[in-house]
Tab-separated table of C-alpha atoms and ligand atoms in Angstrom:
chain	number	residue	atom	x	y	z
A	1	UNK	CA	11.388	-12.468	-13.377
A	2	UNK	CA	13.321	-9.772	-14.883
A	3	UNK	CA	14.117	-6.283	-13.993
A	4	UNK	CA	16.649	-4.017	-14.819
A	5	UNK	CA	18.882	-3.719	-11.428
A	6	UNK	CA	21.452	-0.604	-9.765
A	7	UNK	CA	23.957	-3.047	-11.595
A	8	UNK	CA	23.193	-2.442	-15.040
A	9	UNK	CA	23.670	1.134	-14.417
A	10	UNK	CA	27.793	0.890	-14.134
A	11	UNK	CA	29.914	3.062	-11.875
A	12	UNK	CA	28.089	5.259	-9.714
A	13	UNK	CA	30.879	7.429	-7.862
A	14	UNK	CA	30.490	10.965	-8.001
A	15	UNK	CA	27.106	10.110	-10.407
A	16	UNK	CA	23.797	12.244	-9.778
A	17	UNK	CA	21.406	9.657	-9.298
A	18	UNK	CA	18.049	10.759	-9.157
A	19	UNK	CA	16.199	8.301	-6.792
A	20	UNK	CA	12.154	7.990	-6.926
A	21	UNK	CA	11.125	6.703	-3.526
A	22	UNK	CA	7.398	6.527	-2.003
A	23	UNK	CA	7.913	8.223	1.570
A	24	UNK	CA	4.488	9.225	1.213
A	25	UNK	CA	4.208	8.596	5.275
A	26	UNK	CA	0.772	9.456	8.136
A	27	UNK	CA	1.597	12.261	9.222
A	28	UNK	CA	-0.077	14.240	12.576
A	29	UNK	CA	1.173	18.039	12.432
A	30	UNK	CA	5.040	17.606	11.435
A	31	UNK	CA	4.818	14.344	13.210
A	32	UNK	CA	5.526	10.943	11.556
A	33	UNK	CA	3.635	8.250	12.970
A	34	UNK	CA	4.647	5.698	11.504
A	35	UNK	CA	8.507	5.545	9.618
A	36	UNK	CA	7.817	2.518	7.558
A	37	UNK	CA	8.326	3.787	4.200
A	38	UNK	CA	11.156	5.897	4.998
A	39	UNK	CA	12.975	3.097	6.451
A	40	UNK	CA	12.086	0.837	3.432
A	41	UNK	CA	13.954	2.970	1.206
A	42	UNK	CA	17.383	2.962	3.086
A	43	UNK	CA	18.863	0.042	1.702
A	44	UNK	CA	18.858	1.817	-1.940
A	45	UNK	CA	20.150	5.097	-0.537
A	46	UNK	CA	22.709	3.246	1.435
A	47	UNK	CA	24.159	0.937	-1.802
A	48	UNK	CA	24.263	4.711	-3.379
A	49	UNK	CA	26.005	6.140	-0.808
A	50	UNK	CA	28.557	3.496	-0.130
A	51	UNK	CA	29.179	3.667	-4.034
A	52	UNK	CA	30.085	7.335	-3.919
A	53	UNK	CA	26.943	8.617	-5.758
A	54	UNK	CA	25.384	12.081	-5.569
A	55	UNK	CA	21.912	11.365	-4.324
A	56	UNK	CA	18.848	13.456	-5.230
A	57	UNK	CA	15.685	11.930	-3.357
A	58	UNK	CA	12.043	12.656	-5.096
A	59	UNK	CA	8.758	11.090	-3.287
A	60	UNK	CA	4.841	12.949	-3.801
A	61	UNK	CA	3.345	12.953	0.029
A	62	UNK	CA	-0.800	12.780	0.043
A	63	UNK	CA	-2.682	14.089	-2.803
A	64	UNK	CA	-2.411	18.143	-3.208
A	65	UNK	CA	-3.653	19.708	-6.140
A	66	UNK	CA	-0.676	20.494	-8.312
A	67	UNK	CA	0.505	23.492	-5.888
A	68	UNK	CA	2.404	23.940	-2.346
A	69	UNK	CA	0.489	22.958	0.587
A	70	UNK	CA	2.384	23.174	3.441
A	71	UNK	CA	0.743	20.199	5.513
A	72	UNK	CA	2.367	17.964	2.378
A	73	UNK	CA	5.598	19.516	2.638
A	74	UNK	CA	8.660	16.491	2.754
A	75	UNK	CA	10.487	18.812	5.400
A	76	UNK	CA	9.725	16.384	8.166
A	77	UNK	CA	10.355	13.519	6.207
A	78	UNK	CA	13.934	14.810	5.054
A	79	UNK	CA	15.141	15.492	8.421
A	80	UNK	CA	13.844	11.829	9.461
A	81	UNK	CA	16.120	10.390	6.913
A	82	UNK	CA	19.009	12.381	7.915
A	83	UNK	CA	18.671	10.766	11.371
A	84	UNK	CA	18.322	7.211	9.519
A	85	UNK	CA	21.210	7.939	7.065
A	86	UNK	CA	24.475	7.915	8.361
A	87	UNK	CA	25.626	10.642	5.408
A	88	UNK	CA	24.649	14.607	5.094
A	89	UNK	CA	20.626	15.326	3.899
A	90	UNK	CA	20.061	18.596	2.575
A	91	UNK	CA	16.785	19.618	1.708
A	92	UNK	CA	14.883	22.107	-0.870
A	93	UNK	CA	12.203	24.252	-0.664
A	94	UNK	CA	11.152	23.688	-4.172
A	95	UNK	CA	11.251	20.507	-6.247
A	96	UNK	CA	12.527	21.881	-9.661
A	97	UNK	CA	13.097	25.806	-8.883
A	98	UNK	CA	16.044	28.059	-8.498
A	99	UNK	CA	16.787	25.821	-4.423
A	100	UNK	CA	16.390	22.887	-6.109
A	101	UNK	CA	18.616	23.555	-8.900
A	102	UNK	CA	20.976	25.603	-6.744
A	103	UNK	CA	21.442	22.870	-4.165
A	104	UNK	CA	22.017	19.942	-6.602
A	105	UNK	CA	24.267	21.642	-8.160
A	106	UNK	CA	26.085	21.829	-4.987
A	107	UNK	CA	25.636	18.459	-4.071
A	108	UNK	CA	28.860	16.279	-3.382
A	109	UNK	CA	30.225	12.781	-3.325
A	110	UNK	CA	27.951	10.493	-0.820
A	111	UNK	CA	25.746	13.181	-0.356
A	112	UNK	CA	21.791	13.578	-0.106
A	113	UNK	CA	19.562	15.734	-1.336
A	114	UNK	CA	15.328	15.657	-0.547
A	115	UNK	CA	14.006	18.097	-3.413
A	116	UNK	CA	10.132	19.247	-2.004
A	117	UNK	CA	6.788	17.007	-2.817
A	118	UNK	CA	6.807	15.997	-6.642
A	119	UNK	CA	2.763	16.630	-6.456
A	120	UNK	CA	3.133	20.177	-5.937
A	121	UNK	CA	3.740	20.414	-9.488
A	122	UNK	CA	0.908	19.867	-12.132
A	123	UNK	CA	3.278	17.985	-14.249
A	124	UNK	CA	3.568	15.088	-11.940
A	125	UNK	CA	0.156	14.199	-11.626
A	126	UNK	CA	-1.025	15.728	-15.358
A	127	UNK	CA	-3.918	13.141	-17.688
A	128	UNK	CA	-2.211	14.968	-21.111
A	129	UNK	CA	1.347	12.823	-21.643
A	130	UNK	CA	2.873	16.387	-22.631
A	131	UNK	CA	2.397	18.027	-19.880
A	132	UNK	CA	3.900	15.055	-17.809
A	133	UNK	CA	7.058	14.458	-19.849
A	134	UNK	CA	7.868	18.625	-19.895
A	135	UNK	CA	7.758	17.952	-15.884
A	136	UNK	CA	10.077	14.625	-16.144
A	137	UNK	CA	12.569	16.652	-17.993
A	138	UNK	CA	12.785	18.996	-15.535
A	139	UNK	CA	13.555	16.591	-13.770
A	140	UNK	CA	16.091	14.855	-16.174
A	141	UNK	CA	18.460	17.382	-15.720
A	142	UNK	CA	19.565	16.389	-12.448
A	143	UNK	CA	20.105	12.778	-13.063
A	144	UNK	CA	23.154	11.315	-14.804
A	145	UNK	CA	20.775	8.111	-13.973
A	146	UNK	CA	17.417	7.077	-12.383
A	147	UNK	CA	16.674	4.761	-9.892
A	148	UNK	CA	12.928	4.175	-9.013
A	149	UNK	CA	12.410	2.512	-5.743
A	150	UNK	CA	9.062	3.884	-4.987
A	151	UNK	CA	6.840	0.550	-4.986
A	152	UNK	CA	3.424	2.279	-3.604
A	153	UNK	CA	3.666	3.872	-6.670
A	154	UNK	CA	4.611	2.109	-9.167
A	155	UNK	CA	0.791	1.578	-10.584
A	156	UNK	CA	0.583	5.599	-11.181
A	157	UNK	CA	1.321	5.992	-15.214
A	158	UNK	CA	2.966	9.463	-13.638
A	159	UNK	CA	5.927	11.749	-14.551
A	160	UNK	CA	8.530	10.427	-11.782
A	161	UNK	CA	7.379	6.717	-12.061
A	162	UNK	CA	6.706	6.336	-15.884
A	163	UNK	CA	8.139	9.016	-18.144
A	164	UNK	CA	10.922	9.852	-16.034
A	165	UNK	CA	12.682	6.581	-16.001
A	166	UNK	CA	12.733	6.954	-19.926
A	167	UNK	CA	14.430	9.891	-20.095
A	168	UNK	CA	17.859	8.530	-18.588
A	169	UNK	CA	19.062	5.065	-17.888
A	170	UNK	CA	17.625	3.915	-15.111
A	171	UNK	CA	17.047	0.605	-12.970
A	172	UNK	CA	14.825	-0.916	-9.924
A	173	UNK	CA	15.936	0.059	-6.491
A	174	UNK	CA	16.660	-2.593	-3.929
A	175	UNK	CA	12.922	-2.664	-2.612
A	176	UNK	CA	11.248	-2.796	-5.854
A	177	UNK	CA	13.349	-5.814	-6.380
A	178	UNK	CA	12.392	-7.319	-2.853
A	179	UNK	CA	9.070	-6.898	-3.360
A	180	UNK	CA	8.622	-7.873	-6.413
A	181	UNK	CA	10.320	-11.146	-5.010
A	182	UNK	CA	7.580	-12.234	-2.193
A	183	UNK	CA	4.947	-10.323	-4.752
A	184	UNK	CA	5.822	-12.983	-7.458
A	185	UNK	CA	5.549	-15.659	-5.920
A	186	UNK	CA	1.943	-15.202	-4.141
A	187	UNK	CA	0.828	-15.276	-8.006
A	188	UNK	CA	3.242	-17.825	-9.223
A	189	UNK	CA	3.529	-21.048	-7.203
A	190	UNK	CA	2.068	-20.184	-3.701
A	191	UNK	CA	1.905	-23.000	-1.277
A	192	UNK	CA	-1.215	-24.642	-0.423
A	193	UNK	CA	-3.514	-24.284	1.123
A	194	UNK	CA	-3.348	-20.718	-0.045
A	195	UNK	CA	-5.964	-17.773	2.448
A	196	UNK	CA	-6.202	-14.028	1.081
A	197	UNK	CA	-8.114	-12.042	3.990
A	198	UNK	CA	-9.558	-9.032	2.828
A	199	UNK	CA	-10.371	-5.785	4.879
A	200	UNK	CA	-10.777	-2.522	4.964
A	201	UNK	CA	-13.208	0.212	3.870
A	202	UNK	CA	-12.576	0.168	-0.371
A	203	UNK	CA	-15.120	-1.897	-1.605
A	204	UNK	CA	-15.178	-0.881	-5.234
A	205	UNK	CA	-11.461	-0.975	-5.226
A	206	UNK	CA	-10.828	-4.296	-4.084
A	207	UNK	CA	-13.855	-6.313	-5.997
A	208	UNK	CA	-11.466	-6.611	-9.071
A	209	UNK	CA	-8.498	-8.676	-6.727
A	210	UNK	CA	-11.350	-10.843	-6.131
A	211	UNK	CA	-12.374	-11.333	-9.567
A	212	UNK	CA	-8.622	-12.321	-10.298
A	213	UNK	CA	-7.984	-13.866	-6.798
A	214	UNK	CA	-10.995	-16.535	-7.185
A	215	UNK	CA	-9.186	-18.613	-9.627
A	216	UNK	CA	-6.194	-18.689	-7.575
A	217	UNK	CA	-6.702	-19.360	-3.951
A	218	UNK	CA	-8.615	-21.590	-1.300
A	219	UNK	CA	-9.832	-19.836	1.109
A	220	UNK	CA	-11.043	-15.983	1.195
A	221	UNK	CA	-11.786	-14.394	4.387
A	222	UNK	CA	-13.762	-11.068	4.412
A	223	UNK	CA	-14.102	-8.817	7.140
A	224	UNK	CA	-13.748	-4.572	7.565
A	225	UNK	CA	-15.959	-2.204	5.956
A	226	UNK	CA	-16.001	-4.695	3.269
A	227	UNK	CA	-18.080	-7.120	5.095
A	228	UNK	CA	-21.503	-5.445	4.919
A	229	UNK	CA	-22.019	-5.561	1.406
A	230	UNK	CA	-21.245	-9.003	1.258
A	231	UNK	CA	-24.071	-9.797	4.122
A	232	UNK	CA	-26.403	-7.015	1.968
A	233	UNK	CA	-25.782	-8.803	-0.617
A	234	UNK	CA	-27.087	-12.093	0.910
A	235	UNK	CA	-30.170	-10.651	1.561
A	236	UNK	CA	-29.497	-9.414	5.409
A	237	UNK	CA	-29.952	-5.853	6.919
A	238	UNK	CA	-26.820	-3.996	7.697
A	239	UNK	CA	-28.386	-1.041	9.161
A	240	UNK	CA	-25.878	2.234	8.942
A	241	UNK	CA	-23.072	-0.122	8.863
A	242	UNK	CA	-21.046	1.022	5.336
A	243	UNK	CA	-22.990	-0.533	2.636
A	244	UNK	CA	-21.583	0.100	-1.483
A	245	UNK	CA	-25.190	-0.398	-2.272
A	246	UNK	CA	-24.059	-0.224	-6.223
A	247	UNK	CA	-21.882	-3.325	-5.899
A	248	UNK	CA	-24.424	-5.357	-4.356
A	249	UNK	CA	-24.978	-7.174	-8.257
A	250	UNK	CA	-21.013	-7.751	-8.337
A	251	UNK	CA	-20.932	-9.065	-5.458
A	252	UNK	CA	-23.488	-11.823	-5.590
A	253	UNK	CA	-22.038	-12.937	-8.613
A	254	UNK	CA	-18.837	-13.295	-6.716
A	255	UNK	CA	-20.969	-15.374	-4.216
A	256	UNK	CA	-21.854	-17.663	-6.964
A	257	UNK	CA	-18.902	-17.547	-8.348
A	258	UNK	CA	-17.111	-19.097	-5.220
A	259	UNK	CA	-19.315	-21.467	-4.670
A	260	UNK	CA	-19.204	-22.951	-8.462
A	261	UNK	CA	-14.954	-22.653	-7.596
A	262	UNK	CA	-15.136	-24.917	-4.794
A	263	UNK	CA	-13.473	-21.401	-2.971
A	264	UNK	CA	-14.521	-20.534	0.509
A	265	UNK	CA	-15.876	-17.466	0.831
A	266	UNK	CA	-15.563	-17.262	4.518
A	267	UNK	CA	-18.307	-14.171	6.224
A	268	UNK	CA	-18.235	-12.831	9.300
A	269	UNK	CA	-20.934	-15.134	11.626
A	270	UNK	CA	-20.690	-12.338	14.223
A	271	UNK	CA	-19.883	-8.613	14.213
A	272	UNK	CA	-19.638	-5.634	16.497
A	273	UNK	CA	-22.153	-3.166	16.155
A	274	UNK	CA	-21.982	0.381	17.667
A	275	UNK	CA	-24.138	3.487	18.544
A	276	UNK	CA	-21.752	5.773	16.964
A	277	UNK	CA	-18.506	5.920	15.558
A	278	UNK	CA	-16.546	6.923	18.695
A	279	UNK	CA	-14.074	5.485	21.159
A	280	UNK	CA	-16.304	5.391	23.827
A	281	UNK	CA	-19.712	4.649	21.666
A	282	UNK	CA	-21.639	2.094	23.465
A	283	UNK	CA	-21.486	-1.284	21.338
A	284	UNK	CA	-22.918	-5.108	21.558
A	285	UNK	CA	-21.867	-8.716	19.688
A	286	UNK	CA	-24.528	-9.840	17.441
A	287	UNK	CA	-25.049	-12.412	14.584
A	288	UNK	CA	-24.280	-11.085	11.291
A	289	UNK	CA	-27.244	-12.129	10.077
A	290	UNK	CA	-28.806	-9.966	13.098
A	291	UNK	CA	-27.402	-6.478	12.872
A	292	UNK	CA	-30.569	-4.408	12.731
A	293	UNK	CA	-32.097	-5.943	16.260
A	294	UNK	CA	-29.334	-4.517	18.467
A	295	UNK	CA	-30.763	-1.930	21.223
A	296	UNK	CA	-29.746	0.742	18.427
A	297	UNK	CA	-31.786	-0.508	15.704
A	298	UNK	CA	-31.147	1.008	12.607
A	299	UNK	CA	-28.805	3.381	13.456
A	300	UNK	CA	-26.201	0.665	14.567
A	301	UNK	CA	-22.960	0.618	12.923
A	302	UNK	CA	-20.506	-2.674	12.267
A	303	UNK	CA	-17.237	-1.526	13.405
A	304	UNK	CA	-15.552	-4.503	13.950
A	305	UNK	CA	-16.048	-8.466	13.571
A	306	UNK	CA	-16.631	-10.254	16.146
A	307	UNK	CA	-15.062	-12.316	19.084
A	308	UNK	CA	-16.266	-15.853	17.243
A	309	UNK	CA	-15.181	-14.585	13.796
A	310	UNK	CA	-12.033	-13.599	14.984
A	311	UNK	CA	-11.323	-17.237	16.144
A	312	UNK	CA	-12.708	-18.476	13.133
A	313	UNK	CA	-10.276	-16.155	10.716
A	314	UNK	CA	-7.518	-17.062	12.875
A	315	UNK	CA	-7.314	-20.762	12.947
A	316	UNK	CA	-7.837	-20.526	9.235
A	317	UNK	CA	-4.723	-17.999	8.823
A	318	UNK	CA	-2.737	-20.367	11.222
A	319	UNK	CA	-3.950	-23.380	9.178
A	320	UNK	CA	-2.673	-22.368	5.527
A	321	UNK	CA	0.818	-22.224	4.217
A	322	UNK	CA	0.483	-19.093	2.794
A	323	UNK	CA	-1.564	-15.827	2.931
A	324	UNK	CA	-1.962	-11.914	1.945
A	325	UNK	CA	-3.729	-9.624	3.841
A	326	UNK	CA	-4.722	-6.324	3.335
A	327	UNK	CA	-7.661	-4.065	4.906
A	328	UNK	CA	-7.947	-3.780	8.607
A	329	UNK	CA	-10.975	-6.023	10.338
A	330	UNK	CA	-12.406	-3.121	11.585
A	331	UNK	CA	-11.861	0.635	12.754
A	332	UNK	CA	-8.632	-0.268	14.561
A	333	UNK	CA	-7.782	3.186	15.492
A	334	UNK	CA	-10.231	3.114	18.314
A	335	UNK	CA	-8.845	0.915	20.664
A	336	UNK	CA	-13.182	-0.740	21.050
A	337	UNK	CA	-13.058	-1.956	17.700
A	338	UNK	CA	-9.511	-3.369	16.968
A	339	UNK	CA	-9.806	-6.417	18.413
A	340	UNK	CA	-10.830	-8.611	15.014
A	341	UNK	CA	-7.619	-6.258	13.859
A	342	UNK	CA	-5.505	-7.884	16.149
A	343	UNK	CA	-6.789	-11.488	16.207
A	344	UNK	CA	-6.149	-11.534	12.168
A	345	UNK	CA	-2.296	-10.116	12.930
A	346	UNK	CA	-1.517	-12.157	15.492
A	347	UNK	CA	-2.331	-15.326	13.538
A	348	UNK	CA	-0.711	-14.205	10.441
A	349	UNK	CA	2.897	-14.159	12.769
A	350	UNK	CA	1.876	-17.960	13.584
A	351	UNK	CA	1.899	-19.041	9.950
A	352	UNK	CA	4.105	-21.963	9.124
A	353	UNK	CA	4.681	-20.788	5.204
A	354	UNK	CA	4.805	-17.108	4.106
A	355	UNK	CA	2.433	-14.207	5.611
A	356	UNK	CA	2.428	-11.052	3.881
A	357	UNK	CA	0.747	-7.712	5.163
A	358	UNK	CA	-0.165	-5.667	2.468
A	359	UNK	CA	-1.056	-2.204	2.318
A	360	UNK	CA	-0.852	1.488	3.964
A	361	UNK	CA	-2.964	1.196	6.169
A	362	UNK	CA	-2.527	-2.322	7.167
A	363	UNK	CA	1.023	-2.215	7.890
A	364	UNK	CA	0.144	1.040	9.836
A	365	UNK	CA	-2.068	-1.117	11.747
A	366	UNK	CA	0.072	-4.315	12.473
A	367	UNK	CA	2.779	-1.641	14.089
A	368	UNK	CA	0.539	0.372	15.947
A	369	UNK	CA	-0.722	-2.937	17.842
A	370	UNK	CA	2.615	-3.109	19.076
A	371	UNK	CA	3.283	-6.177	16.124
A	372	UNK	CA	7.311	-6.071	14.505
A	373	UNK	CA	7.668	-6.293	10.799
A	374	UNK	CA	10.088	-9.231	11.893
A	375	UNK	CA	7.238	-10.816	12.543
A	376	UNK	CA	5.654	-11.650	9.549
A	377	UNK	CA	7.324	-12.953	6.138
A	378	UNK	CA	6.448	-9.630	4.531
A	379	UNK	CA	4.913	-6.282	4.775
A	380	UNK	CA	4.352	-4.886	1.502
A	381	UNK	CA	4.826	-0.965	1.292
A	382	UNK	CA	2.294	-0.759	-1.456
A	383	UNK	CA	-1.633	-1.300	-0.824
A	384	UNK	CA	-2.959	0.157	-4.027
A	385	UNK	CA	0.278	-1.203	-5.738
A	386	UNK	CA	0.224	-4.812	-4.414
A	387	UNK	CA	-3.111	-5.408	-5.209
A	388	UNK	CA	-3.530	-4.687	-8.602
A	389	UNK	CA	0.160	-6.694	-8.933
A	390	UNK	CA	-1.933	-9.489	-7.431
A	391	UNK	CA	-4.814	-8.558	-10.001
A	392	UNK	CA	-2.519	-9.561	-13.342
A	393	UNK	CA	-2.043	-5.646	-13.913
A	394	UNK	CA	0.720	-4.197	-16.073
A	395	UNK	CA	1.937	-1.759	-14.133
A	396	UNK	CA	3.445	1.394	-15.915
A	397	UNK	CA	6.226	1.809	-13.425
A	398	UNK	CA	7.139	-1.458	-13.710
A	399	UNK	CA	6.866	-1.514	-17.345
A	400	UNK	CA	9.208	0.862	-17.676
A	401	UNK	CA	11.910	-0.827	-15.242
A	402	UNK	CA	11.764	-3.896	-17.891
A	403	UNK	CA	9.550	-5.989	-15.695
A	404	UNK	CA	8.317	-9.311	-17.452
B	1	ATP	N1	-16.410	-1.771	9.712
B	1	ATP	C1	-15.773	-0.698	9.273
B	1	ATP	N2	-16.424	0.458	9.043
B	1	ATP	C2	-15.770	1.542	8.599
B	1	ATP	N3	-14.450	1.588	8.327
B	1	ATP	C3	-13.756	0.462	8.540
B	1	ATP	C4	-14.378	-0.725	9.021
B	1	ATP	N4	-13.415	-1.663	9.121
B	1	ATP	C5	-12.250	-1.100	8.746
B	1	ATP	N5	-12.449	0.189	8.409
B	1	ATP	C6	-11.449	1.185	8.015
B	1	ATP	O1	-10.751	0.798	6.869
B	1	ATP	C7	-9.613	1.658	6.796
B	1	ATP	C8	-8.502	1.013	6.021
B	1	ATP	O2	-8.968	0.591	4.762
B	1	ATP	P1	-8.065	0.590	3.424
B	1	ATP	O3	-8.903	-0.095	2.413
B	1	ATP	O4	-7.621	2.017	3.158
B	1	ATP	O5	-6.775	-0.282	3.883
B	1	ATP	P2	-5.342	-0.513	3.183
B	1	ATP	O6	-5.534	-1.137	1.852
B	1	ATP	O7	-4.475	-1.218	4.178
B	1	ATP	O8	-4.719	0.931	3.005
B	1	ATP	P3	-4.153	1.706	1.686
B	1	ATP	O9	-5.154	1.512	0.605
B	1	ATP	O10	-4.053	3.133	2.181
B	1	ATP	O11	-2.814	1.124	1.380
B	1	ATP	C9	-9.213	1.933	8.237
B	1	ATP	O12	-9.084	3.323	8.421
B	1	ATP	C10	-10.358	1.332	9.069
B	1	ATP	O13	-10.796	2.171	10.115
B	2	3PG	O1	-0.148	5.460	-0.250
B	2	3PG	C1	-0.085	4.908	-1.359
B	2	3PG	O2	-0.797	3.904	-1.647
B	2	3PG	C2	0.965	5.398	-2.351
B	2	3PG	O3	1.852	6.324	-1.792
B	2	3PG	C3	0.300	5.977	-3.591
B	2	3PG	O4	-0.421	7.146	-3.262
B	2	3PG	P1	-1.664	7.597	-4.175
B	2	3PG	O5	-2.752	6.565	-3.953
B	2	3PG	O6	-2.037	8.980	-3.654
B	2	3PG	O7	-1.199	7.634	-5.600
């Protein structure tokens, strides 16, 4: 593996380093529910600090549209790192504008400054290459060098993660480097036998990790939203379970595909089906292969695996020696349905080889069922990120960081 590193970049004291982090966090109101990312991104601002450096923090936050929205702004998220960072945060109202400029220019030794959401800007985000690189050397001209730590991001080809870094030296941050580490090795040499559990509600996002995955593993477990095309797909009724009718073709060749591997492609036996997608929606167990005779007929919908699957999935995880997950087993975020969740996360911490949790809303998940990151080998910050690493992709922001 190689990757330019913080090293390569010399003496730092009384540097502007421009630092490209993901703290792209859930938020509810100004709230932060849950601090993962931000906390994955102190050990970089901390080497920088301790160096002397003048630190200028970018991140985007959710998807606006190229203009200030102020349920995006990073205001809450700056003021959360000045809590975790034992050194002065500033923050400014603008990313490149008159604050912005202002306030870096004022910026001293060991010092940080949050500049407002990247996406707010039509550069950052922009198809025409132009139009990105005029944005990147806006923001140029407040680095002396570039650090990019922001790993959810790194598969964007966008003007912080990809033109930016060419602009000025620049190197991997600490957790780019980390998980790049555990990343690597899940496609390299993993230990055998080797389970990838898949989740979630993507379908059409995650069919090409299988595609690459197939060749590579023993065992794939498939559960979440995921699940019902796989059983449509097989020929069974699903009723208003989510269905990505469109990938039904795909995914029978997957089937087949499995089956000619010698890979098991481990479905759900039984599943939870609801009356309606609510906390207190009433809800039975039935055979997956049963979903449509429920009391609710065909208005039933799978929201979670169930009790038997669970058991299955987890004395499979507990069984291998090493395993990725991403995509919850159901809708874990009512409390009915997060059961299969739970079961999958709890055997994952009893794995005798390397676990890895990858994934936004996965590693959301684990810590809101009361789970420690200490607990498993690895939570990856990146979802979208990890698994097209996992697929083979080149990824632009890695590309750029020297990544072979
Ligand atoms: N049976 C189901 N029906 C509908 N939604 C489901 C079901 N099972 C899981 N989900 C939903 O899937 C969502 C998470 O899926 P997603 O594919 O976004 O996960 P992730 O890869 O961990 O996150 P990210 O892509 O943001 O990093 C959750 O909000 C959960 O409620
Ligand atoms: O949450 C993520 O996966 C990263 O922050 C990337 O966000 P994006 O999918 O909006 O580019």
């Amino acid at each position: 593996m190689t990757l330019r590193t913080i090293d390569s970049l010399g003496e730092l004291a009384g540097k502007r380093v421009v630092v490209r982090c993901d703290l792209n966090v859930p938020l509810d109101g100004e709230t932060i529910t849950d601090d993962g990312r931000v906390r994955a991104s102190l050990p970089t601002l901390n080497a920088l600090l301790a160096q002397g450096a003048r630190v200028v923090v970018i991140s985007h936050l959710g998807r606006p549209k190229g203009e200030p929205e102020a349920k995006y702004s990073l205001g809450p998220v700056a003021a959360r790192l000045g809590e975790l960072l034992d050194a002065p945060v500033g923050f400014a109202a603008d990313t490149v504008g008159e604050d912005a400029k202002a306030k870096v220019a004022a910026l001293g030794d060991g010092e940080v400054l949050v500049l407002e959401n990247l996406r707010f800007n039509p550069g950052e985000t922009a198809k025409d290459d132009a139009e990105r690189r005029a944005f990147a050397e806006q923001l140029a001209v407040f680095a002396d060098v570039v650090v990019s730590d922001g790993f959810g991001v790194v598969h964007r080809k966008q003007a912080s993660v990809y033109e930016l870094e060419q602009l000025r030296p620049s190197a991997a941050g600490l957790l780019i480097a980390a998980e790049l580490e555990v990343l690597d090795r899940l496609t390299e040499t993993p230990e055998r036998p080797y389970t990838v559990v898949l989740g979630g509600s993507k379908v059409s996002d995650k069919l090409g990790v299988i595609a690459h995955l197939l060749p590579r593993v023993d065992t794939l477990l498939v559960g979440g939203g995921m699940l019902f095309t796989f059983l449509a797909a097989q020929g069974h009724k699903v009723a208003s379970s989510l269905l990505e009718a469109d990938q039904l073709d795909t995914v029978r060749d997957y089937l087949a595909e499995a089956a000619e591997r010698g890979v098991e492609l481990v479905l759900p036996s039984d599943v939870v089906v609801a009356a309606s997608f609510s906390a207190d929606a009433e809800h039975v167990v039935t055979p997956a292969d049963a979903i449509e005779q429920t009391p609710f007929g065909a208005a039933g919908l799978g929201l979670d695996i169930g009790p038997e699957t669970a058991a299955d999935f987890a004395a499979r995880i507990r069984d291998s020696k090493t395993v990725f997950w991403n995509g919850p087993m159901g809708v874990f975020e009512l409390a009915p349905f997060a059961a299969g969740t739970r079961a999958v996360a709890e055997a994952l911490t009893e794995v005798d080889g390397l676990s890895v949790v990858g994934g936004g809303d996965s590693a959301a998940a684990v810590r809101q069922l009361g789970f420690d990151d200490a607990q498993f080998g690895h939570i990856s910050t990146g979802g979208g990120a990890s698994l097209e690493f996992l697929e083979g992709k080149q990824l632009p922001g890695l590309e750029v960081l020297g990544w072979q």
